[in-house]
mmCIF file of C-alpha atoms and ligand atoms in Angstrom:
data_model
loop_
_atom_site.group_PDB
_atom_site.id
_atom_site.type_symbol
_atom_site.label_atom_id
_atom_site.label_comp_id
_atom_site.label_asym_id
_atom_site.label_seq_id
_atom_site.Cartn_x
_atom_site.Cartn_y
_atom_site.Cartn_z
ATOM 1 C CA MET A 843 0.341 0.011 -0.335
ATOM 2 C CA ARG A 844 1.250 3.355 -0.845
ATOM 3 C CA SER A 845 1.653 5.356 2.097
ATOM 4 C CA ALA A 846 0.746 9.054 2.703
ATOM 5 C CA ASP A 847 4.466 9.882 5.397
ATOM 6 C CA PRO A 848 6.964 11.054 3.290
ATOM 7 C CA LEU A 849 9.966 8.184 2.933
ATOM 8 C CA ILE A 850 13.753 9.472 2.815
ATOM 9 C CA LEU A 851 16.554 8.057 1.150
ATOM 10 C CA GLY A 852 19.419 8.454 2.502
ATOM 11 C CA ALA A 853 19.788 8.385 6.514
ATOM 12 C CA GLY A 854 23.323 10.846 5.804
ATOM 13 C CA PRO A 855 22.629 14.545 7.458
ATOM 14 C CA ALA A 856 20.397 16.071 4.730
ATOM 15 C CA GLY A 857 18.180 12.953 4.995
ATOM 16 C CA CYS A 858 18.144 13.108 9.175
ATOM 17 C CA ALA A 859 17.993 16.321 9.479
ATOM 18 C CA ALA A 860 14.397 16.023 7.321
ATOM 19 C CA ALA A 861 13.514 13.498 9.309
ATOM 20 C CA ILE A 862 14.048 15.945 12.298
ATOM 21 C CA ALA A 863 12.219 19.063 11.199
ATOM 22 C CA LEU A 864 9.220 15.941 9.849
ATOM 23 C CA ALA A 865 8.718 13.957 13.089
ATOM 24 C CA GLN A 866 9.160 17.586 14.766
ATOM 25 C CA GLY A 867 5.783 18.682 12.757
ATOM 26 C CA GLY A 868 4.676 15.752 13.544
ATOM 27 C CA ALA A 869 4.711 13.384 10.428
ATOM 28 C CA SER A 870 6.337 9.459 10.769
ATOM 29 C CA PRO A 871 8.810 10.175 8.082
ATOM 30 C CA LEU A 872 10.650 6.614 6.944
ATOM 31 C CA LEU A 873 14.376 6.283 6.761
ATOM 32 C CA LEU A 874 16.344 3.990 4.404
ATOM 33 C CA ASP A 875 19.423 3.805 4.351
ATOM 34 C CA ARG A 876 21.880 0.504 2.564
ATOM 35 C CA ARG A 877 23.937 0.463 6.578
ATOM 36 C CA ALA A 878 22.277 -0.481 9.024
ATOM 37 C CA ALA A 879 25.905 1.148 10.748
ATOM 38 C CA VAL A 880 26.957 4.004 10.406
ATOM 39 C CA GLY A 881 30.576 4.821 8.609
ATOM 40 C CA ASP A 882 32.659 7.241 8.437
ATOM 41 C CA PRO A 883 32.017 8.917 5.268
ATOM 42 C CA LEU A 884 34.649 10.847 2.545
ATOM 43 C CA CYS A 885 34.157 14.232 4.411
ATOM 44 C CA GLY A 886 36.388 16.907 5.170
ATOM 45 C CA GLY A 887 35.054 16.797 8.813
ATOM 46 C CA PHE A 888 35.164 20.634 9.001
ATOM 47 C CA MET A 889 31.670 22.151 10.278
ATOM 48 C CA SER A 890 31.374 25.718 9.440
ATOM 49 C CA TRP A 891 28.974 27.866 12.353
ATOM 50 C CA ARG A 892 26.298 27.917 10.072
ATOM 51 C CA THR A 893 26.295 23.704 10.184
ATOM 52 C CA LEU A 894 26.744 23.831 13.727
ATOM 53 C CA ALA A 895 23.739 26.661 13.715
ATOM 54 C CA GLN A 896 21.674 24.889 11.444
ATOM 55 C CA LEU A 897 21.447 21.375 13.606
ATOM 56 C CA GLU A 898 21.284 23.303 16.535
ATOM 57 C CA ALA A 899 18.080 25.191 15.090
ATOM 58 C CA ILE A 900 17.389 21.759 14.483
ATOM 59 C CA GLY A 901 17.829 20.133 18.694
ATOM 60 C CA VAL A 902 20.783 18.939 17.037
ATOM 61 C CA GLN A 903 23.374 19.281 19.746
ATOM 62 C CA LEU A 904 26.998 18.248 19.656
ATOM 63 C CA ASP A 905 28.826 19.820 22.312
ATOM 64 C CA ASP A 906 29.507 16.620 24.556
ATOM 65 C CA LEU A 907 31.318 14.402 21.470
ATOM 66 C CA GLY A 908 34.941 15.927 21.914
ATOM 67 C CA GLY A 909 35.054 18.053 18.241
ATOM 68 C CA HIS A 910 38.204 20.384 17.855
ATOM 69 C CA ARG A 911 37.187 24.093 18.317
ATOM 70 C CA VAL A 912 38.712 25.869 15.279
ATOM 71 C CA ASP A 913 38.735 30.003 15.236
ATOM 72 C CA GLU A 914 41.545 29.691 12.193
ATOM 73 C CA LEU A 915 41.710 29.366 8.617
ATOM 74 C CA ARG A 916 45.600 29.399 7.759
ATOM 75 C CA LEU A 917 45.948 29.233 4.240
ATOM 76 C CA PHE A 918 49.345 28.051 1.918
ATOM 77 C CA ALA A 919 50.292 28.321 -1.439
ATOM 78 C CA SER A 920 53.524 28.206 -3.116
ATOM 79 C CA GLY A 921 55.578 28.048 -0.449
ATOM 80 C CA ASN A 922 53.478 31.484 1.354
ATOM 81 C CA ASP A 923 51.415 31.356 4.057
ATOM 82 C CA ALA A 924 48.332 33.470 5.688
ATOM 83 C CA SER A 925 46.271 32.977 8.438
ATOM 84 C CA VAL A 926 42.455 34.849 8.767
ATOM 85 C CA PRO A 927 40.066 34.749 12.191
ATOM 86 C CA LEU A 928 36.985 33.255 11.079
ATOM 87 C CA PRO A 929 33.652 35.005 11.315
ATOM 88 C CA GLN A 930 33.011 32.730 14.440
ATOM 89 C CA PRO A 931 34.097 29.060 15.988
ATOM 90 C CA ALA A 932 34.060 26.436 13.603
ATOM 91 C CA LEU A 933 34.174 22.053 14.853
ATOM 92 C CA GLY A 934 36.759 19.562 13.282
ATOM 93 C CA LEU A 935 34.281 16.257 13.971
ATOM 94 C CA SER A 936 34.862 13.408 12.577
ATOM 95 C CA ARG A 937 31.493 12.194 9.922
ATOM 96 C CA HIS A 938 30.791 9.091 12.163
ATOM 97 C CA ALA A 939 30.120 10.995 15.447
ATOM 98 C CA LEU A 940 28.170 13.761 13.670
ATOM 99 C CA ASP A 941 26.105 11.002 11.339
ATOM 100 C CA SER A 942 25.507 8.629 14.753
ATOM 101 C CA ARG A 943 24.142 11.737 16.039
ATOM 102 C CA LEU A 944 22.306 12.460 14.165
ATOM 103 C CA ARG A 945 20.558 8.893 13.277
ATOM 104 C CA GLU A 946 19.977 8.715 17.278
ATOM 105 C CA ALA A 947 18.273 12.044 17.226
ATOM 106 C CA ALA A 948 15.723 10.985 14.350
ATOM 107 C CA LEU A 949 14.606 8.074 15.911
ATOM 108 C CA ALA A 950 14.357 10.035 19.157
ATOM 109 C CA ALA A 951 12.799 12.704 17.405
ATOM 110 C CA GLY A 952 9.966 9.632 16.101
ATOM 111 C CA ALA A 953 11.726 8.673 12.670
ATOM 112 C CA ARG A 954 11.793 5.402 11.853
ATOM 113 C CA LEU A 955 15.082 3.204 10.073
ATOM 114 C CA GLU A 956 14.971 0.699 8.010
ATOM 115 C CA VAL A 957 17.674 -0.967 5.589
ATOM 116 C CA ASP A 958 17.895 -1.294 2.278
ATOM 117 C CA THR A 959 19.549 -0.535 -0.659
ATOM 118 C CA ILE A 960 17.933 1.714 -4.078
ATOM 119 C CA ARG A 961 18.802 1.122 -6.786
ATOM 120 C CA ALA A 962 15.960 3.380 -8.966
ATOM 121 C CA LEU A 963 13.068 5.190 -8.962
ATOM 122 C CA SER A 964 9.740 4.891 -10.196
ATOM 123 C CA PRO A 965 6.940 7.274 -9.804
ATOM 124 C CA GLY A 966 5.739 7.017 -6.081
ATOM 125 C CA VAL A 967 7.931 4.167 -5.937
ATOM 126 C CA ALA A 968 11.651 3.292 -4.754
ATOM 127 C CA LEU A 969 12.814 -0.070 -6.053
ATOM 128 C CA GLY A 970 14.668 -1.422 -3.101
ATOM 129 C CA GLN A 971 17.359 -4.371 -3.427
ATOM 130 C CA ARG A 972 14.848 -6.004 -0.588
ATOM 131 C CA GLN A 973 11.830 -4.976 -1.815
ATOM 132 C CA ASP A 974 9.891 -2.014 -3.521
ATOM 133 C CA TRP A 975 8.815 1.131 -0.851
ATOM 134 C CA GLN A 976 5.666 3.404 -2.231
ATOM 135 C CA ALA A 977 4.862 6.412 -0.871
ATOM 136 C CA ASP A 978 3.302 9.765 -2.186
ATOM 137 C CA SER A 979 6.325 11.601 -0.878
ATOM 138 C CA LEU A 980 10.018 10.637 -1.557
ATOM 139 C CA LEU A 981 12.950 12.898 -0.586
ATOM 140 C CA LEU A 982 15.969 11.350 -2.027
ATOM 141 C CA ALA A 983 19.239 12.516 -0.093
ATOM 142 C CA THR A 984 21.640 9.692 -1.452
ATOM 143 C CA GLY A 985 23.887 12.478 -1.156
ATOM 144 C CA LYS A 986 27.074 11.630 -3.518
ATOM 145 C CA HIS A 987 25.830 8.691 -4.709
ATOM 146 C CA ASP A 988 22.964 9.136 -7.721
ATOM 147 C CA VAL A 989 20.517 6.571 -8.052
ATOM 148 C CA ARG A 990 19.788 4.934 -10.970
ATOM 149 C CA GLY A 991 17.757 7.659 -13.325
ATOM 150 C CA GLN A 992 18.134 9.906 -11.305
ATOM 151 C CA SER A 993 22.272 10.613 -12.405
ATOM 152 C CA ARG A 994 23.158 14.427 -11.416
ATOM 153 C CA PRO A 995 25.360 15.834 -15.374
ATOM 154 C CA ARG A 996 28.910 15.814 -15.053
ATOM 155 C CA ALA A 997 29.959 19.527 -16.380
ATOM 156 C CA SER A 998 34.083 18.346 -17.080
ATOM 157 C CA ASP A 999 35.540 15.752 -18.708
ATOM 158 C CA ASP A 1000 38.913 17.058 -16.176
ATOM 159 C CA PRO A 1001 36.528 16.293 -12.638
ATOM 160 C CA ALA A 1002 37.176 16.836 -8.898
ATOM 161 C CA LEU A 1003 38.045 13.405 -7.247
ATOM 162 C CA GLY A 1004 37.949 13.484 -3.387
ATOM 163 C CA LEU A 1005 40.444 11.628 -1.408
ATOM 164 C CA ARG A 1006 40.925 11.154 2.208
ATOM 165 C CA LEU A 1007 43.780 10.234 5.075
ATOM 166 C CA ARG A 1008 42.735 9.628 8.282
ATOM 167 C CA LEU A 1009 45.690 10.678 10.518
ATOM 168 C CA PRO A 1010 46.302 9.144 14.099
ATOM 169 C CA ALA A 1011 46.804 11.595 16.824
ATOM 170 C CA SER A 1012 49.818 12.724 17.043
ATOM 171 C CA PRO A 1013 52.093 16.069 19.550
ATOM 172 C CA THR A 1014 53.593 17.503 17.077
ATOM 173 C CA ARG A 1015 50.125 17.453 14.067
ATOM 174 C CA ASP A 1016 48.308 19.170 17.702
ATOM 175 C CA THR A 1017 50.352 21.605 17.584
ATOM 176 C CA LEU A 1018 50.726 22.437 13.809
ATOM 177 C CA LEU A 1019 46.716 22.058 13.610
ATOM 178 C CA GLY A 1020 45.456 22.874 16.886
ATOM 179 C CA GLY A 1021 42.738 25.800 16.354
ATOM 180 C CA ALA A 1022 42.934 25.767 12.774
ATOM 181 C CA ILE A 1023 41.399 24.601 9.512
ATOM 182 C CA GLU A 1024 44.311 24.195 7.128
ATOM 183 C CA LEU A 1025 43.993 24.572 3.432
ATOM 184 C CA HIS A 1026 47.205 23.892 1.348
ATOM 185 C CA LEU A 1027 46.720 24.686 -2.514
ATOM 186 C CA PHE A 1028 48.759 23.415 -5.102
ATOM 187 C CA ASP A 1029 47.989 23.463 -9.003
ATOM 188 C CA GLY A 1030 45.175 21.202 -9.371
ATOM 189 C CA GLY A 1031 43.665 20.837 -5.990
ATOM 190 C CA TYR A 1032 44.399 21.713 -2.502
ATOM 191 C CA VAL A 1033 44.739 19.626 0.668
ATOM 192 C CA GLY A 1034 42.055 20.577 4.014
ATOM 193 C CA ILE A 1035 43.478 19.545 7.165
ATOM 194 C CA VAL A 1036 41.577 19.948 10.752
ATOM 195 C CA LEU A 1037 41.676 18.407 13.786
ATOM 196 C CA GLN A 1038 39.023 16.384 14.732
ATOM 197 C CA GLU A 1039 37.850 14.787 18.407
ATOM 198 C CA GLY A 1040 40.625 12.969 20.181
ATOM 199 C CA GLY A 1041 43.185 14.597 18.520
ATOM 200 C CA SER A 1042 43.135 12.946 14.860
ATOM 201 C CA ALA A 1043 43.332 14.509 12.129
ATOM 202 C CA ASN A 1044 42.031 14.348 8.765
ATOM 203 C CA ALA A 1045 43.445 15.124 5.563
ATOM 204 C CA CYS A 1046 40.979 15.596 2.636
ATOM 205 C CA MET A 1047 41.562 16.682 -0.996
ATOM 206 C CA ALA A 1048 39.444 17.082 -4.268
ATOM 207 C CA VAL A 1049 42.009 16.869 -7.105
ATOM 208 C CA ARG A 1050 41.520 17.448 -10.702
ATOM 209 C CA LYS A 1051 41.196 13.700 -12.027
ATOM 210 C CA SER A 1052 44.536 14.893 -14.557
ATOM 211 C CA VAL A 1053 46.371 15.526 -11.890
ATOM 212 C CA LEU A 1054 46.144 12.148 -10.395
ATOM 213 C CA ALA A 1055 46.936 10.594 -13.582
ATOM 214 C CA ARG A 1056 50.016 12.439 -13.708
ATOM 215 C CA CYS A 1057 50.936 10.197 -10.962
ATOM 216 C CA ASP A 1058 49.552 6.928 -12.666
ATOM 217 C CA GLY A 1059 46.462 7.116 -10.976
ATOM 218 C CA ASP A 1060 48.278 5.951 -7.802
ATOM 219 C CA PRO A 1061 46.478 8.669 -4.570
ATOM 220 C CA ALA A 1062 50.216 7.632 -2.366
ATOM 221 C CA ALA A 1063 52.499 8.303 -5.426
ATOM 222 C CA LEU A 1064 50.351 12.278 -5.661
ATOM 223 C CA VAL A 1065 50.534 12.032 -1.999
ATOM 224 C CA ALA A 1066 53.996 11.933 -1.632
ATOM 225 C CA ARG A 1067 54.523 14.105 -4.324
ATOM 226 C CA LEU A 1068 52.485 17.205 -2.915
ATOM 227 C CA GLY A 1069 54.793 16.231 0.455
ATOM 228 C CA GLU A 1070 58.081 17.128 -1.159
ATOM 229 C CA ASP A 1071 56.621 19.726 -2.852
ATOM 230 C CA SER A 1072 55.522 21.710 -0.182
ATOM 231 C CA PRO A 1073 57.556 21.375 3.936
ATOM 232 C CA ALA A 1074 54.646 22.821 5.374
ATOM 233 C CA LEU A 1075 52.558 20.439 3.879
ATOM 234 C CA ALA A 1076 54.818 17.603 4.610
ATOM 235 C CA ALA A 1077 55.107 18.859 8.451
ATOM 236 C CA ARG A 1078 51.362 17.620 8.578
ATOM 237 C CA LEU A 1079 50.833 14.342 7.133
ATOM 238 C CA GLY A 1080 54.434 13.179 8.701
ATOM 239 C CA SER A 1081 56.216 9.744 8.895
ATOM 240 C CA ASP A 1082 53.039 7.771 9.335
ATOM 241 C CA TRP A 1083 51.417 8.659 6.395
ATOM 242 C CA GLN A 1084 52.274 5.919 4.559
ATOM 243 C CA GLN A 1085 50.119 3.739 7.011
ATOM 244 C CA ALA A 1086 46.972 5.031 6.417
ATOM 245 C CA GLY A 1087 44.807 4.021 4.028
ATOM 246 C CA ILE A 1088 43.803 6.618 1.395
ATOM 247 C CA GLU A 1089 40.158 6.625 -0.232
ATOM 248 C CA THR A 1090 38.771 7.694 -2.862
ATOM 249 C CA ILE A 1091 35.256 9.065 -3.864
ATOM 250 C CA GLY A 1092 35.152 9.478 -8.428
ATOM 251 C CA ALA A 1093 34.197 12.627 -10.183
ATOM 252 C CA VAL A 1094 32.309 15.261 -7.991
ATOM 253 C CA PRO A 1095 29.901 17.201 -10.013
ATOM 254 C CA TYR A 1096 31.071 20.903 -8.117
ATOM 255 C CA GLY A 1097 28.539 23.463 -8.674
ATOM 256 C CA HIS A 1098 24.830 21.296 -9.341
ATOM 257 C CA ILE A 1099 21.993 22.663 -8.352
ATOM 258 C CA ALA A 1100 18.751 21.123 -8.944
ATOM 259 C CA ARG A 1101 16.555 23.863 -10.210
ATOM 260 C CA GLN A 1102 13.298 21.344 -11.184
ATOM 261 C CA THR A 1103 11.727 17.482 -9.401
ATOM 262 C CA GLU A 1104 9.479 15.299 -10.899
ATOM 263 C CA ALA A 1105 6.206 15.079 -8.997
ATOM 264 C CA GLY A 1106 6.824 14.031 -5.511
ATOM 265 C CA VAL A 1107 10.186 13.894 -5.375
ATOM 266 C CA PHE A 1108 12.315 16.584 -3.064
ATOM 267 C CA ARG A 1109 15.503 16.547 -3.512
ATOM 268 C CA LEU A 1110 18.251 16.715 -0.822
ATOM 269 C CA GLY A 1111 21.813 17.807 0.481
ATOM 270 C CA ASP A 1112 24.584 16.958 -2.922
ATOM 271 C CA GLN A 1113 20.530 15.818 -4.330
ATOM 272 C CA ALA A 1114 20.399 19.345 -4.482
ATOM 273 C CA ALA A 1115 23.180 21.060 -4.683
ATOM 274 C CA VAL A 1116 26.980 20.516 -4.840
ATOM 275 C CA ILE A 1117 29.124 23.005 -3.307
ATOM 276 C CA PRO A 1118 32.815 22.900 -3.590
ATOM 277 C CA SER A 1119 33.897 21.081 -0.543
ATOM 278 C CA LEU A 1120 37.193 23.946 -0.241
ATOM 279 C CA ALA A 1121 34.057 26.397 1.659
ATOM 280 C CA GLY A 1122 33.698 23.581 3.372
ATOM 281 C CA GLU A 1123 30.030 24.444 3.602
ATOM 282 C CA GLY A 1124 28.303 20.877 1.853
ATOM 283 C CA MET A 1125 26.940 19.922 5.354
ATOM 284 C CA ALA A 1126 25.487 23.142 6.098
ATOM 285 C CA ILE A 1127 23.772 23.042 2.819
ATOM 286 C CA ALA A 1128 22.569 19.483 2.939
ATOM 287 C CA VAL A 1129 21.018 20.377 6.912
ATOM 288 C CA ALA A 1130 19.339 23.430 5.005
ATOM 289 C CA SER A 1131 18.230 21.389 2.428
ATOM 290 C CA GLY A 1132 16.470 18.912 4.681
ATOM 291 C CA THR A 1133 14.248 21.417 7.266
ATOM 292 C CA LEU A 1134 13.482 23.163 4.317
ATOM 293 C CA ALA A 1135 11.762 20.671 2.483
ATOM 294 C CA ALA A 1136 10.618 19.302 5.527
ATOM 295 C CA ARG A 1137 8.855 22.499 6.118
ATOM 296 C CA HIS A 1138 7.582 22.790 3.063
ATOM 297 C CA TRP A 1139 5.985 19.615 2.894
ATOM 298 C CA LEU A 1140 4.201 20.018 6.309
ATOM 299 C CA ASP A 1141 2.556 22.704 4.282
ATOM 300 C CA GLY A 1142 2.155 21.206 1.212
ATOM 301 C CA GLY A 1143 2.703 17.102 1.424
ATOM 302 C CA ALA A 1144 3.737 15.507 -1.863
ATOM 303 C CA ASP A 1145 2.362 18.950 -3.921
ATOM 304 C CA ALA A 1146 5.139 20.983 -2.900
ATOM 305 C CA ALA A 1147 8.028 19.749 -4.374
ATOM 306 C CA GLN A 1148 8.265 21.918 -7.052
ATOM 307 C CA ALA A 1149 7.806 24.844 -5.041
ATOM 308 C CA TYR A 1150 10.846 23.193 -2.467
ATOM 309 C CA GLN A 1151 12.681 22.907 -5.661
ATOM 310 C CA ARG A 1152 13.503 26.055 -6.522
ATOM 311 C CA ALA A 1153 13.238 27.954 -3.233
ATOM 312 C CA PHE A 1154 16.205 25.935 -2.435
ATOM 313 C CA ALA A 1155 18.082 25.972 -5.251
ATOM 314 C CA ALA A 1156 17.650 30.452 -5.336
ATOM 315 C CA ARG A 1157 18.684 29.672 -1.741
ATOM 316 C CA ALA A 1158 21.724 28.063 -3.120
ATOM 317 C CA SER A 1159 22.620 29.934 -5.731
ATOM 318 C CA ARG A 1160 25.252 32.901 -4.776
ATOM 319 C CA PRO A 1161 27.117 30.592 -1.926
ATOM 320 C CA ILE A 1162 27.140 28.283 -5.289
ATOM 321 C CA ARG A 1163 28.786 30.892 -7.486
ATOM 322 C CA LEU A 1164 30.912 32.133 -4.966
ATOM 323 C CA ALA A 1165 32.916 28.539 -3.562
ATOM 324 C CA THR A 1166 33.286 27.406 -7.128
ATOM 325 C CA LEU A 1167 35.368 31.252 -8.435
ATOM 326 C CA GLY A 1168 37.108 30.676 -5.048
ATOM 327 C CA TRP A 1169 37.856 27.260 -6.307
ATOM 328 C CA HIS A 1170 38.754 28.248 -9.425
ATOM 329 C CA LEU A 1171 40.993 30.335 -8.197
ATOM 330 C CA ALA A 1172 42.879 28.201 -5.683
ATOM 331 C CA GLU A 1173 43.344 25.738 -8.255
ATOM 332 C CA SER A 1174 45.174 27.975 -10.521
ATOM 333 C CA ARG A 1175 49.277 28.170 -8.940
ATOM 334 C CA LEU A 1176 48.715 32.149 -9.658
ATOM 335 C CA GLY A 1177 45.309 31.928 -8.317
ATOM 336 C CA GLY A 1178 46.574 30.325 -4.878
ATOM 337 C CA ARG A 1179 49.205 33.247 -4.411
ATOM 338 C CA ALA A 1180 47.304 35.967 -5.093
ATOM 339 C CA GLY A 1181 44.647 34.311 -2.239
ATOM 340 C CA VAL A 1182 47.643 33.915 0.401
ATOM 341 C CA ALA A 1183 49.254 37.326 -0.294
ATOM 342 C CA LEU A 1184 44.709 39.362 -0.309
ATOM 343 C CA ALA A 1185 44.557 36.811 3.147
ATOM 344 C CA ARG A 1186 47.575 38.700 4.450
ATOM 345 C CA LEU A 1187 47.418 42.259 3.483
ATOM 346 C CA ALA A 1188 43.022 42.254 3.302
ATOM 347 C CA PRO A 1189 42.535 39.812 5.864
ATOM 348 C CA GLY A 1190 38.893 41.270 6.273
ATOM 349 C CA ILE A 1191 37.891 40.619 3.357
ATOM 350 C CA VAL A 1192 38.718 37.066 2.502
ATOM 351 C CA ARG A 1193 36.717 37.113 5.742
ATOM 352 C CA GLN A 1194 33.769 38.426 4.582
ATOM 353 C CA PHE A 1195 34.017 36.442 1.392
ATOM 354 C CA ALA A 1196 34.262 33.072 3.908
ATOM 355 C CA GLU A 1197 30.863 34.471 5.319
ATOM 356 C CA MET A 1198 29.403 34.882 1.672
ATOM 357 C CA ALA A 1199 29.597 30.854 0.843
ATOM 358 C CA ARG A 1200 27.203 29.983 3.523
ATOM 359 C CA ILE A 1201 24.130 29.066 2.986
ATOM 360 C CA PRO A 1202 21.703 31.603 4.037
ATOM 361 C CA ALA A 1203 21.015 30.661 8.136
ATOM 362 C CA THR A 1204 17.979 28.213 9.222
ATOM 363 C CA ALA A 1205 15.845 31.508 10.471
ATOM 364 C CA SER A 1206 15.423 33.115 7.182
ATOM 365 C CA LEU A 1207 15.232 29.602 5.403
ATOM 366 C CA ALA A 1208 11.540 31.705 4.225
ATOM 367 C CA ARG A 1209 9.260 30.096 1.849
ATOM 368 C CA ARG A 1210 8.732 30.770 -1.810
HETATM 369 C C1 FAD B 898 36.862 16.029 -0.464
HETATM 370 C C2 FAD B 898 35.195 16.582 -0.406
HETATM 371 C C3 FAD B 898 35.644 17.108 1.453
HETATM 372 C C4 FAD B 898 34.152 17.321 1.590
HETATM 373 N N1 FAD B 898 34.310 18.390 2.826
HETATM 374 C C5 FAD B 898 33.606 18.614 3.411
HETATM 375 C C6 FAD B 898 34.151 19.423 4.908
HETATM 376 O O1 FAD B 898 35.013 19.656 5.412
HETATM 377 N N2 FAD B 898 32.786 20.106 5.546
HETATM 378 C C7 FAD B 898 31.702 20.401 5.094
HETATM 379 O O2 FAD B 898 30.746 20.892 4.998
HETATM 380 N N3 FAD B 898 31.774 19.108 3.536
HETATM 381 C C8 FAD B 898 32.399 18.420 3.233
HETATM 382 N N4 FAD B 898 32.577 17.975 2.194
HETATM 383 C C9 FAD B 898 30.953 17.853 1.896
HETATM 384 C C10 FAD B 898 29.999 16.714 2.457
HETATM 385 O O3 FAD B 898 30.556 15.727 2.358
HETATM 386 C C11 FAD B 898 28.603 16.738 1.164
HETATM 387 O O4 FAD B 898 28.016 17.945 1.088
HETATM 388 C C12 FAD B 898 27.420 16.073 2.563
HETATM 389 O O5 FAD B 898 27.653 14.674 3.003
HETATM 390 C C13 FAD B 898 26.213 15.923 2.219
HETATM 391 O O6 FAD B 898 25.473 15.092 2.590
HETATM 392 P P1 FAD B 898 24.221 14.577 2.620
HETATM 393 O O7 FAD B 898 23.066 14.148 3.627
HETATM 394 O O8 FAD B 898 23.542 14.710 1.041
HETATM 395 O O9 FAD B 898 25.036 12.718 1.559
HETATM 396 P P2 FAD B 898 25.910 12.195 2.393
HETATM 397 O O10 FAD B 898 26.461 12.400 3.699
HETATM 398 O O11 FAD B 898 26.010 11.352 1.320
HETATM 399 O O12 FAD B 898 24.717 10.600 2.908
HETATM 400 C C14 FAD B 898 24.453 9.641 2.257
HETATM 401 C C15 FAD B 898 23.686 8.961 2.877
HETATM 402 O O13 FAD B 898 22.683 7.878 1.674
HETATM 403 C C16 FAD B 898 23.211 6.713 1.614
HETATM 404 N N5 FAD B 898 22.845 5.512 0.324
HETATM 405 C C17 FAD B 898 23.586 6.373 -0.518
HETATM 406 N N6 FAD B 898 23.263 5.834 -1.280
HETATM 407 C C18 FAD B 898 21.964 4.911 -1.340
HETATM 408 C C19 FAD B 898 21.273 4.292 -2.314
HETATM 409 N N7 FAD B 898 21.437 3.702 -2.923
HETATM 410 N N8 FAD B 898 20.367 3.383 -1.484
HETATM 411 C C20 FAD B 898 19.869 3.870 0.026
HETATM 412 N N9 FAD B 898 21.019 4.463 0.702
HETATM 413 C C21 FAD B 898 21.686 5.069 -0.145
HETATM 414 C C22 FAD B 898 24.665 7.140 2.338
HETATM 415 O O14 FAD B 898 24.658 5.085 3.193
HETATM 416 C C23 FAD B 898 24.284 7.660 3.455
HETATM 417 O O15 FAD B 898 23.988 7.366 4.877
HETATM 418 C C24 FAD B 898 33.351 17.379 1.102
HETATM 419 C C25 FAD B 898 33.108 16.564 -0.240
HETATM 420 C C26 FAD B 898 33.760 16.309 -0.480
HETATM 421 C C27 FAD B 898 33.713 15.341 -1.696
#
């Protein structure tokens, strides 16, 4: 039987935020995820002040999870560096810790969770590996993974790839990285490094496919080359990075915004809008989209999908435009140098830029 309650496909930040806001509004959402246990998805682990505010607005607290407080942005390029105070404090936290807290909060709010892998959608039906799930409203929140027939367009033949190293706690990294999010810029990409709970560090990079291809497609050879080129990066990677496995994710469609959708399908998180990861705002977008979709659904049910999608696309447009500009500058040698010089000479401009590349706060996420 077809359910009138919303069916949320994917229990990451976007899906859980939607589930929490829907349950708080009196609905009985069902979350579906392909994983029974929460993993530690590939992500930089930088939670912006806007992400924290969006979560607080739906009653999710992270204070007790031991995340690392971040007050400063440090930029490195071609042997130069600069630091800029962040507009507000941010947090370094693993996705395992965040996603676990979000799942708990969704279940505590009254959402239900089932495990299944969604293979494709057809009107009012999510085709799962275990069974087909029928619902008037489908909230597509599968994030980085596209469901068959719902692929997001790839704009470039030289797409960005994501790579991550999880580095163990070390006194040297603690001293070098304390209180900061660092972006090490290089020709064709960047490495972002931040400390997380327990003192471990997350080194996550976005790099053009062609740059990895020049290292024979070998992520370890790429990391070694970046360390040879940058003593500052080498100091942070230390001698133990080779023991950490390198995880990768292919072809991230940075800049994509879903401006339309099909009847009854609400696109959330990375399925709604993909901000270049350098901005550290993907999770704020995920939570904001989940919250806004819930508000639209509570107001208009399945029929509100198109209005929600248009409203969210309009909200996400400015931060994505600015972050895309920042990413393109940062991934060119000259642009990276200019960015560091600007951060030294006029830190206020970089700070302002960092603020403007955020999704508008929850309170101002008005319906359109
Ligand atoms: C290299 C890189 C670094 C990043 N660093 C940062 C950062 O530091 N800060 C930040 O804010 N953002 C960062 N981001 C962006 C951030 O990771 C994403 O924007 C965010 O994870 C999107 O959340 P989501 O809920 O839409 O999707 P996801 O986090 O991808 O969650 C999707 C969920 O859906 C489930 N799922 C997937 N497919 C299926 C299926 N077929 N059936 C059932 N379930 C399914 C998954 O198991 C998962 O639980 C980064 C991205 C990249 C690529």
